[in-house]
mmCIF file of C-alpha atoms and ligand atoms in Angstrom:
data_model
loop_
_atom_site.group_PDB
_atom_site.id
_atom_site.type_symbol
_atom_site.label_atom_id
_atom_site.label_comp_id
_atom_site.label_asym_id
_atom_site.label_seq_id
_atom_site.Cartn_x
_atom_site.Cartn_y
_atom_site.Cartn_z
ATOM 1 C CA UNK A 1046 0.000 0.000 0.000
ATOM 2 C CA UNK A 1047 0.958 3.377 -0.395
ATOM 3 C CA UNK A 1048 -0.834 5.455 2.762
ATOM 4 C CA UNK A 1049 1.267 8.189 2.950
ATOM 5 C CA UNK A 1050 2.992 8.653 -0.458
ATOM 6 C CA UNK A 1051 2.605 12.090 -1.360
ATOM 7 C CA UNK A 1052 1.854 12.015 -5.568
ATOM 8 C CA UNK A 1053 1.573 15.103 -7.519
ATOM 9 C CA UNK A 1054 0.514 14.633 -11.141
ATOM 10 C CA UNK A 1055 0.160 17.143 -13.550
ATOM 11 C CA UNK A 1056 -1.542 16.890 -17.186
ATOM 12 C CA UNK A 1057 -1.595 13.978 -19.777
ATOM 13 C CA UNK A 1058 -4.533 12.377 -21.466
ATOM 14 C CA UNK A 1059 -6.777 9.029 -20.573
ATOM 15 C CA UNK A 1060 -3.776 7.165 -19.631
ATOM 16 C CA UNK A 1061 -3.287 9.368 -16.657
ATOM 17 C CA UNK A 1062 -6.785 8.406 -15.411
ATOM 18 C CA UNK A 1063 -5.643 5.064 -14.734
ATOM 19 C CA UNK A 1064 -2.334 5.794 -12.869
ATOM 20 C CA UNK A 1065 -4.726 8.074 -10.562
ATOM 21 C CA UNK A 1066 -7.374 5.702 -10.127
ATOM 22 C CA UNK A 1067 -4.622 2.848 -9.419
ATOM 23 C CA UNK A 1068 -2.907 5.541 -6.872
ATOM 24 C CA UNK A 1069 -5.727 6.754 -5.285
ATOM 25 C CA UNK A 1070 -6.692 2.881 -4.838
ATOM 26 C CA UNK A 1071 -3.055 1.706 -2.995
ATOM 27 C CA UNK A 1072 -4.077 5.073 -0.511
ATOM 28 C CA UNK A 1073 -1.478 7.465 -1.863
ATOM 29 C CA UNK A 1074 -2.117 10.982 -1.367
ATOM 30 C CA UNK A 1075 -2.979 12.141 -5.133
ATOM 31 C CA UNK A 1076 -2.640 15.857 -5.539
ATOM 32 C CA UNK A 1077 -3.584 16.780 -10.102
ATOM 33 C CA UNK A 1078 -3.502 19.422 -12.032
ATOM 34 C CA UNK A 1079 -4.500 19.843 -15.453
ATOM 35 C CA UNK A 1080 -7.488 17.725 -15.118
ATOM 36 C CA UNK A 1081 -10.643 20.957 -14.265
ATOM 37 C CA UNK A 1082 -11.849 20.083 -18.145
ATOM 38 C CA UNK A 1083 -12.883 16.739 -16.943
ATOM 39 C CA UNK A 1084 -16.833 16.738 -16.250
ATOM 40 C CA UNK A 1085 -16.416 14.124 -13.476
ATOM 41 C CA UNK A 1086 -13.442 14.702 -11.441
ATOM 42 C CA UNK A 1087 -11.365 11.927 -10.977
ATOM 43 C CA UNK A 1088 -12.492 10.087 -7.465
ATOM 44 C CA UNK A 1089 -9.619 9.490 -4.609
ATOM 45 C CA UNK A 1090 -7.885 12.922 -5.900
ATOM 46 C CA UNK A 1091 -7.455 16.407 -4.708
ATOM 47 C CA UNK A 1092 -7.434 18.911 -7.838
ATOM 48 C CA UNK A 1093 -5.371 21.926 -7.354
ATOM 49 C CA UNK A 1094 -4.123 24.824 -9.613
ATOM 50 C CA UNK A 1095 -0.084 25.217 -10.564
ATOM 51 C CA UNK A 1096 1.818 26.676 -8.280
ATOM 52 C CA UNK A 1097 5.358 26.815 -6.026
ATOM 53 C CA UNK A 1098 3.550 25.373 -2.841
ATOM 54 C CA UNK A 1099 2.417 22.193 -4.681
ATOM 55 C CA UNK A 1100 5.615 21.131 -5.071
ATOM 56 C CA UNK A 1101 6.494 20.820 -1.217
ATOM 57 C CA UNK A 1102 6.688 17.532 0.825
ATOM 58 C CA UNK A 1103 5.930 15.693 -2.403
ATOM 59 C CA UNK A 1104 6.952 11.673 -2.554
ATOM 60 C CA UNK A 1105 6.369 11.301 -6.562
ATOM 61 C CA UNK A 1106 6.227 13.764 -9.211
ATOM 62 C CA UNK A 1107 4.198 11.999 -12.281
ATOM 63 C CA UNK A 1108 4.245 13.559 -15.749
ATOM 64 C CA UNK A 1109 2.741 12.761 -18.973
ATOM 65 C CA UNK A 1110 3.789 10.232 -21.507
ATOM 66 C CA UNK A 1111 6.133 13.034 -22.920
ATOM 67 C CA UNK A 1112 7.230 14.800 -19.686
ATOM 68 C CA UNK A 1113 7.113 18.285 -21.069
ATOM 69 C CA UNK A 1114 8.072 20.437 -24.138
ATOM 70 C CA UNK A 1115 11.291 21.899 -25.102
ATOM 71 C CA UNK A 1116 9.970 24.986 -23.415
ATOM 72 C CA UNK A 1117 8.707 23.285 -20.066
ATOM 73 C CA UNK A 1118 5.187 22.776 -21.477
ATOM 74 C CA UNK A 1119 2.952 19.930 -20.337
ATOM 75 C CA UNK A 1120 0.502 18.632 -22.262
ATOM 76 C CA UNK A 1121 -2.715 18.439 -20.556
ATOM 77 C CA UNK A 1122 -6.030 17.228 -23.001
ATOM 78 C CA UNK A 1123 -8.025 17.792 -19.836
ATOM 79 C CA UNK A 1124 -7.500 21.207 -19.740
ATOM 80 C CA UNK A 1125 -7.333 24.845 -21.704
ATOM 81 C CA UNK A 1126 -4.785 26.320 -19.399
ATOM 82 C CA UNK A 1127 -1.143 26.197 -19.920
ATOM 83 C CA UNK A 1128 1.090 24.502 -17.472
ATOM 84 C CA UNK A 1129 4.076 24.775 -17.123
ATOM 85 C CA UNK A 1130 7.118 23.015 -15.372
ATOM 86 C CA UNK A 1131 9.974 25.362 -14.474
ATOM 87 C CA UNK A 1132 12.526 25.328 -12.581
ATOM 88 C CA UNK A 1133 10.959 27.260 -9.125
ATOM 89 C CA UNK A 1134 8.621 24.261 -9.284
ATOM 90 C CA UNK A 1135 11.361 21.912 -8.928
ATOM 91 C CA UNK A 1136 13.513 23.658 -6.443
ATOM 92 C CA UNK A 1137 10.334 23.641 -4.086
ATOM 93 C CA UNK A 1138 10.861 19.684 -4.468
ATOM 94 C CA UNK A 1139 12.236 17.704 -1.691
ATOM 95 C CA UNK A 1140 15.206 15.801 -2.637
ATOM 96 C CA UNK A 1141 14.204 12.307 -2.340
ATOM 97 C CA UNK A 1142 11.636 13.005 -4.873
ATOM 98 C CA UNK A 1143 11.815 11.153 -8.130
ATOM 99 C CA UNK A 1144 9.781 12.315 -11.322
ATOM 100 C CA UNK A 1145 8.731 9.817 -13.958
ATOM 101 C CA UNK A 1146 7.621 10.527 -17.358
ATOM 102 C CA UNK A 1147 7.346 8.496 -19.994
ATOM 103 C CA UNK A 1148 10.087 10.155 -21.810
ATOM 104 C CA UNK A 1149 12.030 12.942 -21.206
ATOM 105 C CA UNK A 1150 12.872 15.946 -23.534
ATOM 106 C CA UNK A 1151 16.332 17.793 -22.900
ATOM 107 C CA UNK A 1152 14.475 20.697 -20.944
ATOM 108 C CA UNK A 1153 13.049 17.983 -18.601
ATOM 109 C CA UNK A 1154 16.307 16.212 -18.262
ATOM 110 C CA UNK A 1155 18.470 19.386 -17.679
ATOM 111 C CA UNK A 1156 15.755 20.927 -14.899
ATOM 112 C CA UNK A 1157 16.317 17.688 -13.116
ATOM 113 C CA UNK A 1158 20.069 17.265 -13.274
ATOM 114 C CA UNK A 1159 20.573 20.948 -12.142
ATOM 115 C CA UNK A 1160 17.722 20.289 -9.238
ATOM 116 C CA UNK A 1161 20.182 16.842 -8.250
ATOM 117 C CA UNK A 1162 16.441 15.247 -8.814
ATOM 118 C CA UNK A 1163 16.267 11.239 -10.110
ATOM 119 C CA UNK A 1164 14.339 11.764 -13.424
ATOM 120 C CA UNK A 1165 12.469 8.017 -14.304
ATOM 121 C CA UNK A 1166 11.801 7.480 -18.145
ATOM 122 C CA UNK A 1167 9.237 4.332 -18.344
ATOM 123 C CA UNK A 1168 9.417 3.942 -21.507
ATOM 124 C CA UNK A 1169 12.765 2.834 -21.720
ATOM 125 C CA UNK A 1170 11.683 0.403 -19.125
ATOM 126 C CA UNK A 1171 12.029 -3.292 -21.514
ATOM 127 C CA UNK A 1172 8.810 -4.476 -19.113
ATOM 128 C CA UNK A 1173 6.951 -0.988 -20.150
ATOM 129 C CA UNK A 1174 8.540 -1.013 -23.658
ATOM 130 C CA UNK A 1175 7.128 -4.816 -24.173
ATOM 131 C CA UNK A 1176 3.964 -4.663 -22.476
ATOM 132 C CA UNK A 1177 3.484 -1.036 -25.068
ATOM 133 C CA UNK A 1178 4.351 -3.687 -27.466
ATOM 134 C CA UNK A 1179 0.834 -5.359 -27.701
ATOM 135 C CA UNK A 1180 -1.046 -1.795 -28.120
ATOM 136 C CA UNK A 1181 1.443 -0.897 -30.565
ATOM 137 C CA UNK A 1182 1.089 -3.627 -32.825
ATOM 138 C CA UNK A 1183 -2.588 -3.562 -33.064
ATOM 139 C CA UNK A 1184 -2.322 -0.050 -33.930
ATOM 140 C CA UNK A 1185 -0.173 -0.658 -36.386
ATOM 141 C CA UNK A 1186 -2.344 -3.505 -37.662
ATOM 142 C CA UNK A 1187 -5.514 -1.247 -37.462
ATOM 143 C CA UNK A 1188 -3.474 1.483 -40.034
ATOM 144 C CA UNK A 1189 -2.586 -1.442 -42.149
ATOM 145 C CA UNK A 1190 -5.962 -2.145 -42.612
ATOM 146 C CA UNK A 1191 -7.553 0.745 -42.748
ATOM 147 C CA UNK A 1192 -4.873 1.618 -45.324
ATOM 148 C CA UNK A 1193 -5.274 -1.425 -47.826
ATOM 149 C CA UNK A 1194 -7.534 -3.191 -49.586
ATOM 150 C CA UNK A 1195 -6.177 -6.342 -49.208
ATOM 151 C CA UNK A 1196 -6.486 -8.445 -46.059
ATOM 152 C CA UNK A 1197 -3.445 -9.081 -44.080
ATOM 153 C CA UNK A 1198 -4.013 -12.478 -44.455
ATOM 154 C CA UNK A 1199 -1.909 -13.623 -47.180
ATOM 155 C CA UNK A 1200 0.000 -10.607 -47.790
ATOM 156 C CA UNK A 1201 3.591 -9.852 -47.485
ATOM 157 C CA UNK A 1202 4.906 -7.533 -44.869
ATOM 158 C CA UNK A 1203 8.544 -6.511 -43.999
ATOM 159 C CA UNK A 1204 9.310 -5.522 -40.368
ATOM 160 C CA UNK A 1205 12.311 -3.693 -39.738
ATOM 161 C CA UNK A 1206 13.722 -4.316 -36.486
ATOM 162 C CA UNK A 1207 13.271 -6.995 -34.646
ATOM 163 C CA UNK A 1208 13.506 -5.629 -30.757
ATOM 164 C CA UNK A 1209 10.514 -5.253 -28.403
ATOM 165 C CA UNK A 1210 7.864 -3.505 -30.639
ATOM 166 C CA UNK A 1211 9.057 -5.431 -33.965
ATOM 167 C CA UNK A 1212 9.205 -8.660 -32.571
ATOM 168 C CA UNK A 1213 5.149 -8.197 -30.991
ATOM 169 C CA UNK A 1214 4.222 -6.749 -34.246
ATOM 170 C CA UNK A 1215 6.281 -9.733 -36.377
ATOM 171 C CA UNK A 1216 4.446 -12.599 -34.684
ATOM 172 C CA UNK A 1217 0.885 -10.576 -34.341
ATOM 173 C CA UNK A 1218 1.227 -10.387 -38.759
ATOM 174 C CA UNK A 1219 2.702 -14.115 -38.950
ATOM 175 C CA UNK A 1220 -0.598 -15.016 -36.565
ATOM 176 C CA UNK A 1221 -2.879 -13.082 -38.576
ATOM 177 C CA UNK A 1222 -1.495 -15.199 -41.593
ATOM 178 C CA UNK A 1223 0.859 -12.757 -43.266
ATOM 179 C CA UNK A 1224 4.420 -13.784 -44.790
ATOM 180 C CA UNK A 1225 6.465 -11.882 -42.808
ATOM 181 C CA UNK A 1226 10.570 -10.771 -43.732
ATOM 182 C CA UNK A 1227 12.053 -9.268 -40.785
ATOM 183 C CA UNK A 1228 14.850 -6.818 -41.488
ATOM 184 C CA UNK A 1229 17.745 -7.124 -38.675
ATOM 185 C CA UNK A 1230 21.425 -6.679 -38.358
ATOM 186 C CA UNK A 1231 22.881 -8.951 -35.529
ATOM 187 C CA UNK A 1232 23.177 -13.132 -36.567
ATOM 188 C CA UNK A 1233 21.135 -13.811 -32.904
ATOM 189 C CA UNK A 1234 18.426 -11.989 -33.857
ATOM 190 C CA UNK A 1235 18.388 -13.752 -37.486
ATOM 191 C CA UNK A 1236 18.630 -17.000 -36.246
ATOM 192 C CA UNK A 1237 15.516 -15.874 -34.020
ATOM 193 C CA UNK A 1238 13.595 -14.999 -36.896
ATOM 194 C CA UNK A 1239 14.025 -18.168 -38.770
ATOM 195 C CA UNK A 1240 14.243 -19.959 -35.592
ATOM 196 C CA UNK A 1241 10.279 -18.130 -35.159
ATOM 197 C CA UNK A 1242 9.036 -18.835 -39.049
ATOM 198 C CA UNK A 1243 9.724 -15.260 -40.412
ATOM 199 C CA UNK A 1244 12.098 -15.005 -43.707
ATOM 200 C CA UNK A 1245 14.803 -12.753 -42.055
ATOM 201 C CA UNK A 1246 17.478 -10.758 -43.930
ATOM 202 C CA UNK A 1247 20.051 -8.521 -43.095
ATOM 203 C CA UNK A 1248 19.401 -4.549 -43.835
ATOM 204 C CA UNK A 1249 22.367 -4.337 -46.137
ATOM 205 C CA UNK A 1250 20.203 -6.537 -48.934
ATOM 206 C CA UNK A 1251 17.156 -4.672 -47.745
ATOM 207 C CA UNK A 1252 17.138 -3.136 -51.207
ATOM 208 C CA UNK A 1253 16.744 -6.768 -52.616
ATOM 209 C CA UNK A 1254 13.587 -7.582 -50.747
ATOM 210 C CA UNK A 1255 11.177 -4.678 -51.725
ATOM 211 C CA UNK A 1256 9.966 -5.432 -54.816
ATOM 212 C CA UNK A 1257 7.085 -7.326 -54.295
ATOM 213 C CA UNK A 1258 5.704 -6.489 -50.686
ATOM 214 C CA UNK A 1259 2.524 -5.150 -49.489
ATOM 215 C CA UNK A 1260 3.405 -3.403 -46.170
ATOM 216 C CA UNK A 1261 6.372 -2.189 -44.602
ATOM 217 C CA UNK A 1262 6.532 -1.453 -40.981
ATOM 218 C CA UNK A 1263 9.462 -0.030 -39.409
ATOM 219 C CA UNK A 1264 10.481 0.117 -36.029
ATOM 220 C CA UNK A 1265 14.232 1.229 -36.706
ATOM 221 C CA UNK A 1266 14.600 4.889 -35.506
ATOM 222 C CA UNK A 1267 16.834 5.905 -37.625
ATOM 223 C CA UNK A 1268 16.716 6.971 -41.591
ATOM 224 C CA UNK A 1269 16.091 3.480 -43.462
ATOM 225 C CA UNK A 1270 13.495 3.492 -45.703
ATOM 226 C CA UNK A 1271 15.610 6.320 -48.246
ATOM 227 C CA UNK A 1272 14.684 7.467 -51.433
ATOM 228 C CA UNK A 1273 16.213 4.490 -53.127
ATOM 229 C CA UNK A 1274 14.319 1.718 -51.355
ATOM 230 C CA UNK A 1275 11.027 3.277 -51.894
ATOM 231 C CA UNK A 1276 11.951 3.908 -55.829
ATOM 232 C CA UNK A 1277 11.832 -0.340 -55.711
ATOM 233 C CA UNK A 1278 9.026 -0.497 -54.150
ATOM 234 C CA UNK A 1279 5.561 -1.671 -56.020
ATOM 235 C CA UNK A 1280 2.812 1.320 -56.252
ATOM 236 C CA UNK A 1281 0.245 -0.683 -54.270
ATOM 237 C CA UNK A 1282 2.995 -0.914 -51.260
ATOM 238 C CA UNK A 1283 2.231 0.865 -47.601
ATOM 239 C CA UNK A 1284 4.619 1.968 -45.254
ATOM 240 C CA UNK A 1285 3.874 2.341 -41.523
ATOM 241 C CA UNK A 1286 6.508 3.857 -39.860
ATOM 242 C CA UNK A 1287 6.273 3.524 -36.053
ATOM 243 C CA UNK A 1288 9.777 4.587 -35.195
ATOM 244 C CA UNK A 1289 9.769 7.709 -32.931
ATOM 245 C CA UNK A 1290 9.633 11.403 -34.788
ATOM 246 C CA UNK A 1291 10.896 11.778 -36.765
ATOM 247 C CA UNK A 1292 10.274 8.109 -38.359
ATOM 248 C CA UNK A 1293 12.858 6.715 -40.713
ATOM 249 C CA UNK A 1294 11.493 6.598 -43.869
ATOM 250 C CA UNK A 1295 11.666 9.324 -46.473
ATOM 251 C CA UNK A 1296 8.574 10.867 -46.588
ATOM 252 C CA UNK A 1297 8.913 14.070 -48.815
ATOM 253 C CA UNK A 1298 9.967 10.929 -52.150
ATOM 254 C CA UNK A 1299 7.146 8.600 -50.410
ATOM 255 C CA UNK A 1300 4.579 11.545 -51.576
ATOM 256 C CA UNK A 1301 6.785 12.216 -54.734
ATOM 257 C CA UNK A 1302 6.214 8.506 -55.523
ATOM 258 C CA UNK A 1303 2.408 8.456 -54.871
ATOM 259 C CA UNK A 1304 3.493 5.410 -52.207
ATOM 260 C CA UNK A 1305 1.233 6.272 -49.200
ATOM 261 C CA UNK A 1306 3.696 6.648 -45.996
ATOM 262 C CA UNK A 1307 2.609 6.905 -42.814
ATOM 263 C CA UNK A 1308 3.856 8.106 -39.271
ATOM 264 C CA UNK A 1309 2.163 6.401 -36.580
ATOM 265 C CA UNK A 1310 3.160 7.329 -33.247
ATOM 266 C CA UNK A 1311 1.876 7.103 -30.063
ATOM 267 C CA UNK A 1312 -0.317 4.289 -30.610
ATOM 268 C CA UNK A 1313 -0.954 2.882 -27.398
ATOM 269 C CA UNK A 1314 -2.476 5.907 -25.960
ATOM 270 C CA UNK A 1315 -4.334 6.492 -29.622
ATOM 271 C CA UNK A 1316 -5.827 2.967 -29.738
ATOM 272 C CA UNK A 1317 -6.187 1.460 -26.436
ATOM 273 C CA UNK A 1318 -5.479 4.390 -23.562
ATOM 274 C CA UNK A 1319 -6.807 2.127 -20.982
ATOM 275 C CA UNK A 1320 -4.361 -0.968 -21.550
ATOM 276 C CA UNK A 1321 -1.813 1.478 -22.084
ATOM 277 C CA UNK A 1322 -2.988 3.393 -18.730
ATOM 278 C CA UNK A 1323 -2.903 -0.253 -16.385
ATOM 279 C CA UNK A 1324 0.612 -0.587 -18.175
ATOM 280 C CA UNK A 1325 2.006 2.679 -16.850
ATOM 281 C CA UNK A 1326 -0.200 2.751 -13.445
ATOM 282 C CA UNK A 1327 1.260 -1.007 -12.883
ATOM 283 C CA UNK A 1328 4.917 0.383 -12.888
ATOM 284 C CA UNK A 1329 4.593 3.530 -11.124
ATOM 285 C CA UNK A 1330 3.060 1.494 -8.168
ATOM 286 C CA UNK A 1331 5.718 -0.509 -8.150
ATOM 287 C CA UNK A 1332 8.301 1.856 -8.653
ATOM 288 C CA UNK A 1333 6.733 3.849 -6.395
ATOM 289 C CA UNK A 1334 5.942 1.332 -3.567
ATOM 290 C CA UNK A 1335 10.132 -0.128 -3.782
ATOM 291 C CA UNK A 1336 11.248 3.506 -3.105
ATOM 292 C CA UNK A 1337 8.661 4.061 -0.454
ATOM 293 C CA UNK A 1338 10.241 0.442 1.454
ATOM 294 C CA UNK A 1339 14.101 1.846 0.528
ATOM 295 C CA UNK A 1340 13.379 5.144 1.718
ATOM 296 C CA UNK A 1341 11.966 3.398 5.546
ATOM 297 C CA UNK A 1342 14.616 1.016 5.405
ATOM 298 C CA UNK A 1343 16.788 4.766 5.564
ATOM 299 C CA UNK A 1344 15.312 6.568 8.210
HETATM 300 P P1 NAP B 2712 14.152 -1.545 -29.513
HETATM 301 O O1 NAP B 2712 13.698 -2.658 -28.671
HETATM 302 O O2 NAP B 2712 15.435 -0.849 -29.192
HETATM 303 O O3 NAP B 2712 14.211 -2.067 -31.043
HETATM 304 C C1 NAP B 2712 14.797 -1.331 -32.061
HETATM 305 C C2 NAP B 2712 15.348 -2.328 -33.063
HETATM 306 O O4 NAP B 2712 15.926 -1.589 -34.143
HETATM 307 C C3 NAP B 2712 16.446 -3.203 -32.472
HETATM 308 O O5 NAP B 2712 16.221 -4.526 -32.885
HETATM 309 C C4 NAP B 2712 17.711 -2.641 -33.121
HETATM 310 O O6 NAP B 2712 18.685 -3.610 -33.362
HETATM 311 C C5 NAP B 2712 17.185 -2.157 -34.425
HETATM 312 N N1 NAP B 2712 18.062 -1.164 -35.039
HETATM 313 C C6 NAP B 2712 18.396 0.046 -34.523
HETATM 314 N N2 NAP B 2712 19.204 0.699 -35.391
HETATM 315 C C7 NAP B 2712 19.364 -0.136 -36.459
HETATM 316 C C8 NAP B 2712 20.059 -0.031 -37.661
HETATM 317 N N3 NAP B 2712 20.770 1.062 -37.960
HETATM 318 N N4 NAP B 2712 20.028 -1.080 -38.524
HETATM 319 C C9 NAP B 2712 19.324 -2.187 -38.219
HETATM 320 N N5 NAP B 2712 18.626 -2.346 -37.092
HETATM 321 C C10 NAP B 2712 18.645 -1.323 -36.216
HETATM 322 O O7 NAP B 2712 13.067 -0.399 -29.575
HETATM 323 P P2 NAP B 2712 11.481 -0.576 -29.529
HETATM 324 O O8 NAP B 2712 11.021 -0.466 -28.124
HETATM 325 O O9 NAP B 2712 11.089 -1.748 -30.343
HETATM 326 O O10 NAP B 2712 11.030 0.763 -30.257
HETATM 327 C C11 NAP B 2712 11.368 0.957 -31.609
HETATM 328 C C12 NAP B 2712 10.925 2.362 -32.027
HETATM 329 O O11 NAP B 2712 9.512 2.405 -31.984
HETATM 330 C C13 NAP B 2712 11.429 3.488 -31.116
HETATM 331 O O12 NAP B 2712 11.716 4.612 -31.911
HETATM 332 C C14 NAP B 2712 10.248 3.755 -30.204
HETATM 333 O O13 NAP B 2712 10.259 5.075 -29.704
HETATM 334 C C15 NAP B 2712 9.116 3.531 -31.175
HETATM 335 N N6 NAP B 2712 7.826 3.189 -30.581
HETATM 336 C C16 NAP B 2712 6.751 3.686 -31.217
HETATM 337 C C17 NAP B 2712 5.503 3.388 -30.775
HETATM 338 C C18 NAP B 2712 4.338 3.928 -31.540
HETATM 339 O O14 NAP B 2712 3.233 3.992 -30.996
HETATM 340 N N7 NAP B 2712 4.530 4.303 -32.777
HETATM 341 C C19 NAP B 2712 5.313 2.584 -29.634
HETATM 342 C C20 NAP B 2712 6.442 2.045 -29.006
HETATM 343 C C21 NAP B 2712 7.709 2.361 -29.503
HETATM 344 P P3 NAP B 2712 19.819 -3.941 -32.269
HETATM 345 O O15 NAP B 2712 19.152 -4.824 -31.289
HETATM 346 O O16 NAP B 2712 20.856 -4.581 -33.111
HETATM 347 O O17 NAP B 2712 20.260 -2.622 -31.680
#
């Protein structure tokens, strides 16, 4: 249980409402802001407007999925006013407080390190990332079909990258009846592939595998899908791109081409807010409950 814990949380979207209602539920002390739009307040929280004296005797500091801006901004769908984080906030912070986030922008990063605050990114979590996973790929599998006229079934679909969201996504297509070729780069992971029923081949032949595939998904967050891939590509072809902004495929030739390229992110709090709401809430308890125990093993 967490009687006692002291949690400020500030903004987000539907995700959020599950961390509070799992908080509030353990008996933490749940202090929000950003949430007035909401018709029905969330229950088991006190709702409070930004400012310094929030800050004080606070256990957990919980921001959104993306902590804040690159000015300090938090985005906050429950709400019209603008929040945000600065660095008078922070000071006001006692120092055993730890903020999560999903991920953190510079600005967040560098308020933290100068406040000698531990800064949490969950999404860099593997158990977080995998769990995400799930969401992810059914997002992507929602695009591909809402994209296509084909069914997935019997298609042919290259994944790029083969770590926590391409490997979900990889076996979701295979179970959905797809032929699946899953671009990776390290032997261990090929073997994998073939070891799992995929046709795996290594990104330097990439260019060799393109000519006659449906859907390409890519998970590699870096620039991969270049001009000269999608030039091989067939006209019918759709590309999902799911790796973080700014994607890696080339999107400015993608329109050039006619081949219809899409950025997807976020999908987990786009498609299924709740799952991905338990996923975060889940972790923060724990998180929060281990540092509660380590912090009374202390004093
Ligand atoms: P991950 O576990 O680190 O997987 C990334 C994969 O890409 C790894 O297998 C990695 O191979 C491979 N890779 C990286 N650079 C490569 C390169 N130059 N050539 C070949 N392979 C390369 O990351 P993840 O959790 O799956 O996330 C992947 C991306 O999706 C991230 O950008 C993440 O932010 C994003 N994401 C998006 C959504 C969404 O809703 N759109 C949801 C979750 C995650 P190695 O193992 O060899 O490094």
């Amino acid at each position: 249980m967490l009687t006692g814990v002291q949690v400020l949380l500030i903004g987000g979207d539907a995700r959020q409402l599950e961390v509070i209602r799992r908080l509030a539920e353990m008996d933490a002390s749940v202090t929000i802001a950003g949430f007035e739009g909401l018709h029905t307040p969330p229950e088991g929280a006190v709702q409070a407007e930004l400012d310094d004296a929030l800050f004080e005797s606070v256990d957990a500091l919980l921001l959104p999925a993306v902590g804040t801006d690159d000015q300090g901004f938090i985005h906050a769908v429950f709400s019209d006013r603008q929040l945000q984080l600065t660095s008078a906030h922070l000071t006001r912070l006692p120092k055993h407080c730890k903020v999560y986030t999903g991920m953190a922008k510079p600005y967040l990063r560098d308020l933290c390190a100068e406040q000698g605050l531990a800064l949490v990114e969950l999404f860099d979590r593997d158990d977080v990332a995998i769990y995400n996973s799930i969401p992810t790929a059914e997002g992507a599998i929602m695009m591909a079909i809402q994209n296509t006229d084909i069914t997935i079934h019997g298609s042919t679909c290259i994944v790029l990258g083969l770590g926590r969201t391409g490997f979900t996504l990889a076996r979701t297509l295979q179970g959905l009846g797809a032929n699946v070729l899953v671009g990776v780069r390290r032997s261990e992971q090929f073997a994998r592939a073939a070891e799992m029923g995929f046709r795996p081949f290594y990104m330097g032949s990439f260019l060799e595998h393109v000519s006659n595939i449906d859907l390409l998904f890519n998970t590699i967050p870096t620039m991969i899908v270049t001009a000269q891939i999608i030039a091989n590509l067939p006209s019918r072809a759709v590309i999902i791109d799911l790796a973080s902004k700014p994607g890696g495929t080339d999107f400015r030739f993608a329109e050039k081409r006619g081949i219809k390229a899409l950025l997807a992110p976020g999908l987990p709090g786009i498609v299924a807010p709740k799952t991905a709401g338990r996923i975060v809430a889940d972790c923060l308890y724990q998180l929060i409950l281990a540092d509660t125990v380590e912090r009374g093993n202390r004093e």
